[in-house]
Coordinates of C-alpha atoms (C1' of nucleotides) in Angstrom, one line a residue:
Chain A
X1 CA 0.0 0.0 0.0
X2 CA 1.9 3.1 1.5
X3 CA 5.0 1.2 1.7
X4 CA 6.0 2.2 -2.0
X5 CA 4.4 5.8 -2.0
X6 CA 7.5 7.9 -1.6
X7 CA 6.7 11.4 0.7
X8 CA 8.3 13.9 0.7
X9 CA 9.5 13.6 4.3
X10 CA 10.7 9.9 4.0
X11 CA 13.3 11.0 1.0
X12 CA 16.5 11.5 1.3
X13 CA 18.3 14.0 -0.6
X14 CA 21.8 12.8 -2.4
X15 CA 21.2 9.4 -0.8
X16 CA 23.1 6.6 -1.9
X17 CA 20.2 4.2 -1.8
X18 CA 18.8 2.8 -5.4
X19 CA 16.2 3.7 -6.4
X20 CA 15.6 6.9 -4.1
X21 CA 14.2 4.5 -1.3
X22 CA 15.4 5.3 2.3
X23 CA 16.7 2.4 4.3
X24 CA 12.9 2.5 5.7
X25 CA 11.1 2.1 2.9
X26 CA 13.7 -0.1 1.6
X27 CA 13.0 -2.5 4.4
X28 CA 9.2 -1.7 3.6
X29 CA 9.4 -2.9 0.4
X30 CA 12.1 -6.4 1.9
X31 CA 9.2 -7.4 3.7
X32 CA 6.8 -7.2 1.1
X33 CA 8.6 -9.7 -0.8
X34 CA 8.9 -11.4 2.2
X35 CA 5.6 -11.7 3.2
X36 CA 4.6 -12.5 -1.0
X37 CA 7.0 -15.7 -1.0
X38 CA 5.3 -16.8 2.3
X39 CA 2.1 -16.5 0.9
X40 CA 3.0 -18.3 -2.3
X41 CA 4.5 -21.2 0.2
X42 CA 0.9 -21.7 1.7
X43 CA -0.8 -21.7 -1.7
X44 CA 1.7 -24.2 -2.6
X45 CA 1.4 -26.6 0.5
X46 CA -2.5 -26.7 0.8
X47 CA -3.7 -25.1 -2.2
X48 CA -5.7 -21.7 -2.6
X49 CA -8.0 -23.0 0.6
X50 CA -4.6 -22.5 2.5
X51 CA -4.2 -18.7 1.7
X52 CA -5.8 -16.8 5.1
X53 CA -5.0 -13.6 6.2
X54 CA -4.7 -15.4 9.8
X55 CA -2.3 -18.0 8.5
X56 CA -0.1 -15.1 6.5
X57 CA 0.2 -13.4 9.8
X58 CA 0.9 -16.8 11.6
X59 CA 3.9 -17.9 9.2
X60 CA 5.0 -14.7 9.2
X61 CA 7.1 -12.8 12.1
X62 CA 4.4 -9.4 12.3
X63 CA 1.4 -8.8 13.5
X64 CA -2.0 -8.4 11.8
X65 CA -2.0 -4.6 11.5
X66 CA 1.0 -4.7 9.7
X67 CA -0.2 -7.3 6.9
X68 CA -3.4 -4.8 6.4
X69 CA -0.2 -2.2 6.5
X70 CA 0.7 -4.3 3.1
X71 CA -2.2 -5.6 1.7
X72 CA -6.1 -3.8 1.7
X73 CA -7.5 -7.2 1.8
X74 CA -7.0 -10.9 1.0
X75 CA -7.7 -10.5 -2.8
X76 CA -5.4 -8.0 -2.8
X77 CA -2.2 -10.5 -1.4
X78 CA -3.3 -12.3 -4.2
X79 CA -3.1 -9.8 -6.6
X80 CA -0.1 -9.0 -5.0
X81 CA 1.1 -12.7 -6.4
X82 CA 0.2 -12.0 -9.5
X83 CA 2.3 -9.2 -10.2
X84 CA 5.4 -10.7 -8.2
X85 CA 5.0 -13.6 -10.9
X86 CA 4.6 -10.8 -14.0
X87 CA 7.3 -9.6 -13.2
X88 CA 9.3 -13.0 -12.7
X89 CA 7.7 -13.5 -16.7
X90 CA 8.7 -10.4 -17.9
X91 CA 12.6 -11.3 -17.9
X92 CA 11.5 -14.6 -19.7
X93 CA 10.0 -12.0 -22.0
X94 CA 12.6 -10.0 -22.7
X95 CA 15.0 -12.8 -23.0
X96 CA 13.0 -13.7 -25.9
X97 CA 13.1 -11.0 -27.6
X98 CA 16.8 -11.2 -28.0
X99 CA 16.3 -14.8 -29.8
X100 CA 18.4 -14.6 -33.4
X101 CA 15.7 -15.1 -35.7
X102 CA 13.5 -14.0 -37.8
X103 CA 10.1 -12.2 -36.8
X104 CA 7.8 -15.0 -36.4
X105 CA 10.5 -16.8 -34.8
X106 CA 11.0 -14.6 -32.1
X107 CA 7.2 -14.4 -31.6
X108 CA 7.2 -18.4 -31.2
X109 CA 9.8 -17.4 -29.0
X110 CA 7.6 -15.1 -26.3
X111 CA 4.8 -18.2 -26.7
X112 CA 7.8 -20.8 -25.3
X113 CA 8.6 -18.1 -22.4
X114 CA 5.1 -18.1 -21.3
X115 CA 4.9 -21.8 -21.7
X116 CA 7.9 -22.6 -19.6
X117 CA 7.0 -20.0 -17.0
X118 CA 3.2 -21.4 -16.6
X119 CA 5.3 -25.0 -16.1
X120 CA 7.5 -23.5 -13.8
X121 CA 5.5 -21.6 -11.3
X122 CA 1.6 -23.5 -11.8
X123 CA 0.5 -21.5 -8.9
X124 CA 1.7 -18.2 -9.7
X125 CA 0.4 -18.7 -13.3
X126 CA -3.2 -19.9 -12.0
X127 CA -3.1 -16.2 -10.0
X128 CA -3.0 -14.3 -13.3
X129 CA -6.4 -16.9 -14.0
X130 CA -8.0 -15.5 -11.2
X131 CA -6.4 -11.8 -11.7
X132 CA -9.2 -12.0 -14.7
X133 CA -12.2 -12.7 -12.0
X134 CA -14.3 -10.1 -11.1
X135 CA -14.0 -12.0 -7.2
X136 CA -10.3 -10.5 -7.1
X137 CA -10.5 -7.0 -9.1
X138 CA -13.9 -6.0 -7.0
X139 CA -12.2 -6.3 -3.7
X140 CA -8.2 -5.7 -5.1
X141 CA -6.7 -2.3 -3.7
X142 CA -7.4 -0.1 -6.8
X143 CA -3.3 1.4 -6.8
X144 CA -2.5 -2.4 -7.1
X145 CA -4.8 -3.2 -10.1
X146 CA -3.1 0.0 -11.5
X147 CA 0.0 -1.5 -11.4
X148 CA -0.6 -5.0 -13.3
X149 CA -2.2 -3.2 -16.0
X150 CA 0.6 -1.0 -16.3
X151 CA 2.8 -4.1 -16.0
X152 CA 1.0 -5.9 -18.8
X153 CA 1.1 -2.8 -21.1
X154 CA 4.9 -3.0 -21.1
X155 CA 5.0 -6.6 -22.1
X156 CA 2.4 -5.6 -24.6
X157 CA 4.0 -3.1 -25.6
X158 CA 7.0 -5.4 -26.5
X159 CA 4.4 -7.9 -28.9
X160 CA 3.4 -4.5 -30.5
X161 CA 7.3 -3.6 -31.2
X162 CA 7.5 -7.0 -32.9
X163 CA 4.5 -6.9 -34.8
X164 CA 5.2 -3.5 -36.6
X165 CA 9.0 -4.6 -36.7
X166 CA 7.4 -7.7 -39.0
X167 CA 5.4 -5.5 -40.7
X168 CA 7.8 -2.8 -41.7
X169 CA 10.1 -5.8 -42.8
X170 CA 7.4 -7.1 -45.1
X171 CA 7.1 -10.3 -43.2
X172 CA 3.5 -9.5 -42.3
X173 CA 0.8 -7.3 -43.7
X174 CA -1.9 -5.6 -41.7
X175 CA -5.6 -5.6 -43.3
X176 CA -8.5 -4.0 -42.9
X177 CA -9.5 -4.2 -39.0
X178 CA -6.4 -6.6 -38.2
X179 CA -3.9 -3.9 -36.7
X180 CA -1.0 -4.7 -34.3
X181 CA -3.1 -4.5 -31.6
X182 CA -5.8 -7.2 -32.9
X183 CA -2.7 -9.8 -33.3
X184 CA -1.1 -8.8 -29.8
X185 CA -4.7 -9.8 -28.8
X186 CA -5.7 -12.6 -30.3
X187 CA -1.8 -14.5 -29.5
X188 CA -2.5 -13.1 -25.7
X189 CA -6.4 -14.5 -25.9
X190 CA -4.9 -18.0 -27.4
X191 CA -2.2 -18.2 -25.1
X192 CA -4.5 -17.1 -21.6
X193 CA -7.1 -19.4 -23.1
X194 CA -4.9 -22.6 -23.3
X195 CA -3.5 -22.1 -19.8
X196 CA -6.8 -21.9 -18.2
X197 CA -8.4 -25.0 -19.5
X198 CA -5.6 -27.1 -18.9
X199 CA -5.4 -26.1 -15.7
X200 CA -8.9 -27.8 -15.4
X201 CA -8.8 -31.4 -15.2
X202 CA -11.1 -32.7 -17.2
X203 CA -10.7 -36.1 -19.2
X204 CA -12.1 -35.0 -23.0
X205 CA -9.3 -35.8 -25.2
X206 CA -9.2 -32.1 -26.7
X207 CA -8.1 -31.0 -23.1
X208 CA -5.6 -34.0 -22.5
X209 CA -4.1 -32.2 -25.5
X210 CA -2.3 -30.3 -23.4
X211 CA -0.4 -32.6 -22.5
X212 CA 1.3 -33.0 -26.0
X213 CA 4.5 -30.2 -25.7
X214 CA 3.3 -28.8 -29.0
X215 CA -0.1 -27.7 -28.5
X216 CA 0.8 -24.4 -27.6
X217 CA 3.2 -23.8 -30.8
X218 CA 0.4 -25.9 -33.2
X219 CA -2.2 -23.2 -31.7
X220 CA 0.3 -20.0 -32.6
X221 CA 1.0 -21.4 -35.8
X222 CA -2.8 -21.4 -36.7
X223 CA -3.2 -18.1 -35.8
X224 CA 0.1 -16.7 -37.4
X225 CA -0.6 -18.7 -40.7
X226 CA -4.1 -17.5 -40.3
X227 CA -2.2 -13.7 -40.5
X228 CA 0.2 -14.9 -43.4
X229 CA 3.2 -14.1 -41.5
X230 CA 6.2 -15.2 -42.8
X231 CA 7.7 -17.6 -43.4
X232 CA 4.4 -20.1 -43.2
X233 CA 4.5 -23.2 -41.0
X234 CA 4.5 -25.2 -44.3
X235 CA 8.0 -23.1 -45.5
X236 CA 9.7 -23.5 -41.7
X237 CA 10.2 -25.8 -39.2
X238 CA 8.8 -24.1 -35.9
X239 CA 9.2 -27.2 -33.7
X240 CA 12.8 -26.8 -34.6
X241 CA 12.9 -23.3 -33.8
X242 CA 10.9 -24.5 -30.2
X243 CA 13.4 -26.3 -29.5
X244 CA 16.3 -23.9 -30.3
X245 CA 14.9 -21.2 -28.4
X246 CA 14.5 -23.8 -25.3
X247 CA 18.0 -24.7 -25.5
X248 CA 19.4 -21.2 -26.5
X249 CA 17.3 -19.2 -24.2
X250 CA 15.7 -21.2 -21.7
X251 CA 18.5 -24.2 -21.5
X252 CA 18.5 -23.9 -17.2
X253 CA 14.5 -23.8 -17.0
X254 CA 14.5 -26.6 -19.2
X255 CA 17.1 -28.6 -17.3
X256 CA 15.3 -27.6 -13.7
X257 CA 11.6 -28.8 -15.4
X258 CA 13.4 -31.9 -16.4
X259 CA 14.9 -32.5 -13.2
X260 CA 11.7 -32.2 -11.4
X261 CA 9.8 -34.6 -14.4
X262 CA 7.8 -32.1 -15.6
Chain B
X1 CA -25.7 -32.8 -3.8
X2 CA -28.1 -36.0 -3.4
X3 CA -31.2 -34.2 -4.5
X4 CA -30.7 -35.6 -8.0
X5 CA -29.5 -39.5 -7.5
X6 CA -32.3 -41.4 -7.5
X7 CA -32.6 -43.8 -4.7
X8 CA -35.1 -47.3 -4.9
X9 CA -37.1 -46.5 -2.4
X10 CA -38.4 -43.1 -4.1
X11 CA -38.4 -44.6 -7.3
X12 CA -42.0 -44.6 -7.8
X13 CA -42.6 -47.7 -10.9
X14 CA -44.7 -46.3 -14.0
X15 CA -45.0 -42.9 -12.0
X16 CA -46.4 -40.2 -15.1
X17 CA -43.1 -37.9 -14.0
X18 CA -41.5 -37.2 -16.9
X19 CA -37.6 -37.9 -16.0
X20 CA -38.7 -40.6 -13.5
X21 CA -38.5 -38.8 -10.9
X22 CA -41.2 -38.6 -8.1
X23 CA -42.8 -36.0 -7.1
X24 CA -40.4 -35.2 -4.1
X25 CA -37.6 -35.7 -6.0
X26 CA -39.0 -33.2 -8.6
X27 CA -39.7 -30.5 -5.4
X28 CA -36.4 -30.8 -4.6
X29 CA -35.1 -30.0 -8.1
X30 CA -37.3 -27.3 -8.6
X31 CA -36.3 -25.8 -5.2
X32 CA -32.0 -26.4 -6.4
X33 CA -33.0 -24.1 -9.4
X34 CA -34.5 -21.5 -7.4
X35 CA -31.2 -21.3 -5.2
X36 CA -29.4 -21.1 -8.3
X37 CA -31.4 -18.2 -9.6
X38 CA -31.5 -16.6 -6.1
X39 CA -27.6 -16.6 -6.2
X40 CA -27.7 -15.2 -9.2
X41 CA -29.5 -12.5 -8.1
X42 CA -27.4 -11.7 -5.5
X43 CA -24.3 -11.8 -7.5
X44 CA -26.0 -9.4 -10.1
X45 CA -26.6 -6.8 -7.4
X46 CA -23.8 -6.4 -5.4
X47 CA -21.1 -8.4 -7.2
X48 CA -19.4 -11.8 -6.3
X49 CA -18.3 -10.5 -2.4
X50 CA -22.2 -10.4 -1.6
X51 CA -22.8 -14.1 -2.6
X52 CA -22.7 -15.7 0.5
X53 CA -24.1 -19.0 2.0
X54 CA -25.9 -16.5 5.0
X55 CA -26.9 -14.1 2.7
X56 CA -28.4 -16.5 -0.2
X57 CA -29.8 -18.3 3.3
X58 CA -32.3 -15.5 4.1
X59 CA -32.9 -14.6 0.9
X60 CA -34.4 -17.9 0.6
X61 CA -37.4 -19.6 2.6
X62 CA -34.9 -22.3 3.7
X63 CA -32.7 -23.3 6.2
X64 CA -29.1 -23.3 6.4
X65 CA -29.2 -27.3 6.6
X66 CA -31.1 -27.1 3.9
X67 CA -29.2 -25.1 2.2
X68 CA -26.1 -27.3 2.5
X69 CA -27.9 -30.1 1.3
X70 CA -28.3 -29.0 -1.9
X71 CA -24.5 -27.6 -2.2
X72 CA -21.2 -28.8 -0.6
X73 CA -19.2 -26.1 -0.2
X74 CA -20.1 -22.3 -1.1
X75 CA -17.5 -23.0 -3.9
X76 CA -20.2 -25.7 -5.3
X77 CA -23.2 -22.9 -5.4
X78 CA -20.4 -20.9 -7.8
X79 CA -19.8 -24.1 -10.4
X80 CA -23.7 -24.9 -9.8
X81 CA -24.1 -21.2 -11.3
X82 CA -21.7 -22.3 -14.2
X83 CA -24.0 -25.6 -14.8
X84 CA -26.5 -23.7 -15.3
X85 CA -25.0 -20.9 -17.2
X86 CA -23.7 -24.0 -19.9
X87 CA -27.3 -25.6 -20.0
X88 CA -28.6 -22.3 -21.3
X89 CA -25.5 -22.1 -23.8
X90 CA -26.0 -25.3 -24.8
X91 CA -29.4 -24.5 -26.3
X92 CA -27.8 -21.5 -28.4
X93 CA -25.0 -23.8 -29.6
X94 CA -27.6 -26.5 -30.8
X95 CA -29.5 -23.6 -32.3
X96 CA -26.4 -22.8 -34.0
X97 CA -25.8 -26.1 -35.6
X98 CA -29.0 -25.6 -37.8
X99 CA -27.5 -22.3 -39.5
X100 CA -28.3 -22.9 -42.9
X101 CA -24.3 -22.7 -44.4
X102 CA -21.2 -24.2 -45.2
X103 CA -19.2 -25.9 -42.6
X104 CA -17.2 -22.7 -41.8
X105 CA -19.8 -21.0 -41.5
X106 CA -21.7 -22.7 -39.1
X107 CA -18.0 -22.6 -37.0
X108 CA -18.6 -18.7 -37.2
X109 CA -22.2 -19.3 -35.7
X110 CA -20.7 -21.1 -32.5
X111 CA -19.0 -18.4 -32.3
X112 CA -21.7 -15.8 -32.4
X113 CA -23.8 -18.0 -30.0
X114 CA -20.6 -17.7 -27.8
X115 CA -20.1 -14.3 -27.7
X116 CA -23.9 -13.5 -27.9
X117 CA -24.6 -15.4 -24.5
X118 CA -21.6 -13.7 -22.8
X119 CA -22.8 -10.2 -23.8
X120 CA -26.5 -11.4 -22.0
X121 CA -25.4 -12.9 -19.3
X122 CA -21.8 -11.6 -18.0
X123 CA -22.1 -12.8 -14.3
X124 CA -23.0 -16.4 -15.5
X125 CA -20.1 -16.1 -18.1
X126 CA -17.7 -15.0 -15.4
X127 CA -18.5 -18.1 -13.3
X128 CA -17.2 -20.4 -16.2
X129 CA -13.8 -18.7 -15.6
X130 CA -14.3 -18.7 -12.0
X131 CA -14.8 -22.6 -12.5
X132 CA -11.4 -23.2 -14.4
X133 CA -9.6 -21.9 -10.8
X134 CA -8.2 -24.0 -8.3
X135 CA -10.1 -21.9 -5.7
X136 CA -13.4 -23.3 -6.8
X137 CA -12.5 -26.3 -8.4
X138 CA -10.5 -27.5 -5.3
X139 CA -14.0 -27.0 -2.9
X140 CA -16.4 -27.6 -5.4
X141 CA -17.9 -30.8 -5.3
X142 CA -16.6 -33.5 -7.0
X143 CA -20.0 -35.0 -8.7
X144 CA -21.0 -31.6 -9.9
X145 CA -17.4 -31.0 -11.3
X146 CA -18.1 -34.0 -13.4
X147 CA -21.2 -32.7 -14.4
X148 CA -19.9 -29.9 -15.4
X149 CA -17.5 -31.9 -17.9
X150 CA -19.9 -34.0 -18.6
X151 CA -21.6 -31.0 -20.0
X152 CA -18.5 -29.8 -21.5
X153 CA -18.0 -33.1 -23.7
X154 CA -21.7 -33.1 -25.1
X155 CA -20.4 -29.1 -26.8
X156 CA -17.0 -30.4 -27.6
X157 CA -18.9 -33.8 -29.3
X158 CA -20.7 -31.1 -31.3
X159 CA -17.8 -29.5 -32.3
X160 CA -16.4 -32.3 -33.4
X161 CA -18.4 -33.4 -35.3
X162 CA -18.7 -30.0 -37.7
X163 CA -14.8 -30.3 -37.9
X164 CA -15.0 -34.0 -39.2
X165 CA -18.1 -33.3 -41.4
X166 CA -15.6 -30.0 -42.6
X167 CA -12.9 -32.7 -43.4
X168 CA -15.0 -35.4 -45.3
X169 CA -16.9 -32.7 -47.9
X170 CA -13.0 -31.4 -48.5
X171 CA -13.7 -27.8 -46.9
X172 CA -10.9 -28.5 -44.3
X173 CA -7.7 -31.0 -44.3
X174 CA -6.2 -32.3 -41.2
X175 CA -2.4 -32.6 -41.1
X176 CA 0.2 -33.9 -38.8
X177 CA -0.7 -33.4 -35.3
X178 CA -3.4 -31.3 -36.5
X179 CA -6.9 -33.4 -35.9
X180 CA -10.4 -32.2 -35.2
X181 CA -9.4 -32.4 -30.6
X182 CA -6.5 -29.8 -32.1
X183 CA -8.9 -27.5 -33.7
X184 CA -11.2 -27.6 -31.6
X185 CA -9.3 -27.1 -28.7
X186 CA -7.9 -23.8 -30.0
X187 CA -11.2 -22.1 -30.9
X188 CA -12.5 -22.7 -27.4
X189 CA -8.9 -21.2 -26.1
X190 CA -9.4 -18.4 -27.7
X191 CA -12.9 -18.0 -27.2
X192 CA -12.5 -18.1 -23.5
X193 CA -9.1 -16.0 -23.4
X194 CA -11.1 -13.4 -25.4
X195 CA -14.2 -13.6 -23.0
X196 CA -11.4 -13.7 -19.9
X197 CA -9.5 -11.3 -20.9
X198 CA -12.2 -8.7 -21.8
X199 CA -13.3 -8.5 -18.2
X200 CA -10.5 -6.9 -17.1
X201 CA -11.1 -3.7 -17.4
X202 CA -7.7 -2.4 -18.5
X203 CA -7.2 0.7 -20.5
X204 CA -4.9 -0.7 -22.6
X205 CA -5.6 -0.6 -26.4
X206 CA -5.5 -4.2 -27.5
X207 CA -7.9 -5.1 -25.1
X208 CA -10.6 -2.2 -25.6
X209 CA -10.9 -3.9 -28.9
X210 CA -13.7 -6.0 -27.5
X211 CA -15.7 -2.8 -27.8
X212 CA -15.6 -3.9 -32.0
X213 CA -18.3 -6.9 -32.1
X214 CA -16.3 -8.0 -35.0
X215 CA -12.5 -8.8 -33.0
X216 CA -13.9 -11.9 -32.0
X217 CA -14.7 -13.1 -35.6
X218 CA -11.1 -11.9 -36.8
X219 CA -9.7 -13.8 -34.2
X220 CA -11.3 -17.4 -35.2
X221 CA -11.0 -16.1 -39.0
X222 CA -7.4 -15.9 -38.0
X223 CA -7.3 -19.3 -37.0
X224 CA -9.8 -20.5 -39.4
X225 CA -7.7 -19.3 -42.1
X226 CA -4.5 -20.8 -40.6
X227 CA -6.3 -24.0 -40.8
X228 CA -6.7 -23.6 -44.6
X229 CA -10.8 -24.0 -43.9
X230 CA -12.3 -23.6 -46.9
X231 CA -13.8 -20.9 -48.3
X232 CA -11.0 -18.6 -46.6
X233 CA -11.5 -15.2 -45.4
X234 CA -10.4 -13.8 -48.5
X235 CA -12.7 -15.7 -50.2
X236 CA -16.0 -15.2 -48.5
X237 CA -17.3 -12.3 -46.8
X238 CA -17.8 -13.7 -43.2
X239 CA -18.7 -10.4 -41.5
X240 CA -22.2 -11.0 -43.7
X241 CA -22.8 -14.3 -42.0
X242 CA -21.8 -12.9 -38.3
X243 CA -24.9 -10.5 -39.3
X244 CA -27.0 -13.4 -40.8
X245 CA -26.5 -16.0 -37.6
X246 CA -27.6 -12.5 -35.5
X247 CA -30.6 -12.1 -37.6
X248 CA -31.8 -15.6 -38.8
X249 CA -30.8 -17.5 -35.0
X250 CA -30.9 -15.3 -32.4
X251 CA -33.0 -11.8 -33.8
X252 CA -34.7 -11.9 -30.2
X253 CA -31.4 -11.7 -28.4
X254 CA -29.7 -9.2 -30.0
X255 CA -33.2 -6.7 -30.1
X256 CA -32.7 -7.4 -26.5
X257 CA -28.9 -6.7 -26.3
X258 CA -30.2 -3.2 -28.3
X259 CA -32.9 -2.6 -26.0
X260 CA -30.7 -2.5 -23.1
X261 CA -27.8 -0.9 -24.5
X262 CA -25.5 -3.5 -24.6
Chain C
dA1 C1' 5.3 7.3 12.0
dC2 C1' 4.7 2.8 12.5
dC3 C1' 3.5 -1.5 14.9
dT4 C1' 0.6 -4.4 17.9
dG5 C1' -3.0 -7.7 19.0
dA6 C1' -7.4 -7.6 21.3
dA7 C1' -11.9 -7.1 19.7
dC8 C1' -15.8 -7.4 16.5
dA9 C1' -18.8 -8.6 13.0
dC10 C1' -19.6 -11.9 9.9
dC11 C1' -19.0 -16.2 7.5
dG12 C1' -18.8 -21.3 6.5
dT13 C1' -20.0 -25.6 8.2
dT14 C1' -22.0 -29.0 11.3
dC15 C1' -25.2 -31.7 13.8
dA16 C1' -28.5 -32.9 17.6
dA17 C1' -33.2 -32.3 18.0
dG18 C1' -37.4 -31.9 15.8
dT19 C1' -41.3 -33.2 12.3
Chain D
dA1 C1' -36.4 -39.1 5.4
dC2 C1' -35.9 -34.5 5.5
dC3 C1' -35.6 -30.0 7.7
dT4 C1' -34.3 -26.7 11.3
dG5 C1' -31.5 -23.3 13.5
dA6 C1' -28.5 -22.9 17.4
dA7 C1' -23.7 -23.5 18.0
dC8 C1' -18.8 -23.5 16.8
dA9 C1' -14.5 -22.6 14.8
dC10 C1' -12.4 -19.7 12.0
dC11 C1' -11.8 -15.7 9.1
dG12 C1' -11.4 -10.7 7.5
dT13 C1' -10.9 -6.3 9.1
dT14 C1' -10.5 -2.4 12.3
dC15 C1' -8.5 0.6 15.7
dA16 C1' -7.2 2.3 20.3
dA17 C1' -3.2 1.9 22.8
dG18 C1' 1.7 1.4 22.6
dT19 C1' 6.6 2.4 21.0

DNA sequence: ACCTGAACACCGTTCAAGT
DNA sequence: ACCTGAACACCGTTCAAGT
């Protein structure tokens, strides 16, 4: 809440500290972590049911008044998640976008970054699901809301670069009501969308999909064929590029996923 | 909960009951979908934070035991909300299946029935994505999360079907890894990370897109076209048969969408 | 200026007693 | 066989008192 907000009174002048944070709010802003990872570790242990105000302040070394200090409510911690893990994605992000390659390469590239992240942290990526619910932006603090949108405009922001990059290039076109923005949008819808179902465990076959490592390049494919951008899935070999940028890029996630058999 | 299972002893042989069900059994099913509408209700008014098993309680004539013998967990009144929502989908999809077309077009008409129902009913649209979270699933109860798929599969089964119909006349042509599960796994991704995504109510560009009715019929043209389902976008002019599914299926939903501004 | 924890109102869930 | 509502444990949130 406060904790960020930086008054007047609370700033040093000439200070050494990054970021023009005092040693006060720095610690402010240490705890906040703090008190994120902890409730990521009770979401983990018992699930969603697990994540209580009472049970934050319990694990934790502070006192009630001081998690309400934090957080404006219970939604709001997991909000709170949801931007830690944005942020967590946004370095996946921007790794990807330094993949040597051509246009639609790279984009394959940001689809494998969220892919590998929603593998990585299942419980973070579930709170970006329920960031979409009305039951967590009605009761969010409005400043925190602020800030995931803001968050998610940067990342957007990079999928725009990339689509007028591609266009300027000649490797895409836009048409008629089909803009940068409606392909940042439909990759994001197609991406979001897959995530959420398979996070639902239901038997039909077109779910257990999912399973398949491919789905989610077969799925950007369609759409970027769909667009004509260059060069088509029938001219290049995307699950070769898949598999470069997981080795080139994401070689020590990879390894750790493996590791853990997932 | 056990309102539904029909036990032997209530079982009433050659009863008239349509369904089989006696005449108890039938009180108690009628009295489940008053709940359900009585929870919607509250939901509608005041948002998802008023829904709450004290408040739907004395909205109704009931008692708390009574109450919880019709749902689990408060969780289970949530995915009972999303039971119903599908049930009433279900009849636009079926209507949409009759749409007097070629095979892509009649994909386009799911679509429309898709997007019409979310723009009717937004609360009951918001439980479906409520319903892919851990946080309900993980209460919820486990028969009526079956249902739910259970549900799920009859639409899928229909969509299916129109895929495999597409590939036997020639419109459409299944490749490697590509069958009808892929296909019809990535319009319902995108259909729901559309929906999803359009409730949040950031400011950001590629999301206020949702404002043009037509984004999501560029998105599945986008994949549609990807797919190489015949004709192709460039071929046929699908924003005409958006406008004819409105006017030829569902005229009395959209003059009711008008009529209230939406 | 920030932290504390007792206190409060409400909520989810259960179950013995009733019909 | 089903319904009731009092009772209980826990939860979310606040705020006067403390440092």
């Amino acid at each position: 809440m406060f904790g960020f907000t930086c008054k007047k009174s609370d700033r040093k002048e000439n200070s050494g500290c990054s970021f023009g944070l005092t040693k006060k709010q720095q610690a402010i802003a240490d705890r906040e972590v703090e008190l994120i990872m902890l409730a990521k570790g009770l979401v983990q242990e018992q699930g969603f049911g697990n994540l209580t105000m009472d049970k934050l302040t319990a694990a934790s070394p502070y006192s009630k008044g001081t998690i309400y200090n934090h957080f404006s409510s219970k939604e709001d911690v997991i909000l709170a998640l949801c931007i830690h893990s944005l942020k967590s994605e946004s370095i996946l992000f921007a790794r990807s976008g330094q993949f040597e390659g051509n246009t639609r390469e790279k984009v394959i590239a940001m689809h494998v970054a969220y892919r590998i992240y929603a593998r990585m942290e299942p419980v973070l990526s579930t709170c970006a699901i329920m960031a979409k619910s009305p039951w967590v932006l009605e009761k969010a603090s409005p400043e925190r809301v602020a800030e995931l949108n803001q968050l998610e405009e940067v990342v957007i922001a990079g999928a725009d670069d990339l689509t007028n990059a591609a266009a300027e290039c000649g490797d895409l076109k836009f048409s008629s009501g089909i803009g940068s923005d409606a392909i940042v949008f439909a990759n994001w819808s197609i991406a979001f969308g897959s995530n959420a179902l398979s996070q639902n465990a239901s038997n039909s076959h077109c779910i257990q999909r999912l399973q398949d490592p491919f789905t989610v390049l077969h799925n950007a494919n369609m759409l970027l064929d769909g667009l004509g951008w260059k060069p088509l899935s029938s001219e290049w070999d995307y699950r070769k590029t898949w598999r470069r940028v997981e080795q080139e890029l994401f070689s020590e996630e990879v390894a750790y996923l493996e590791s853990i058999g997932r």
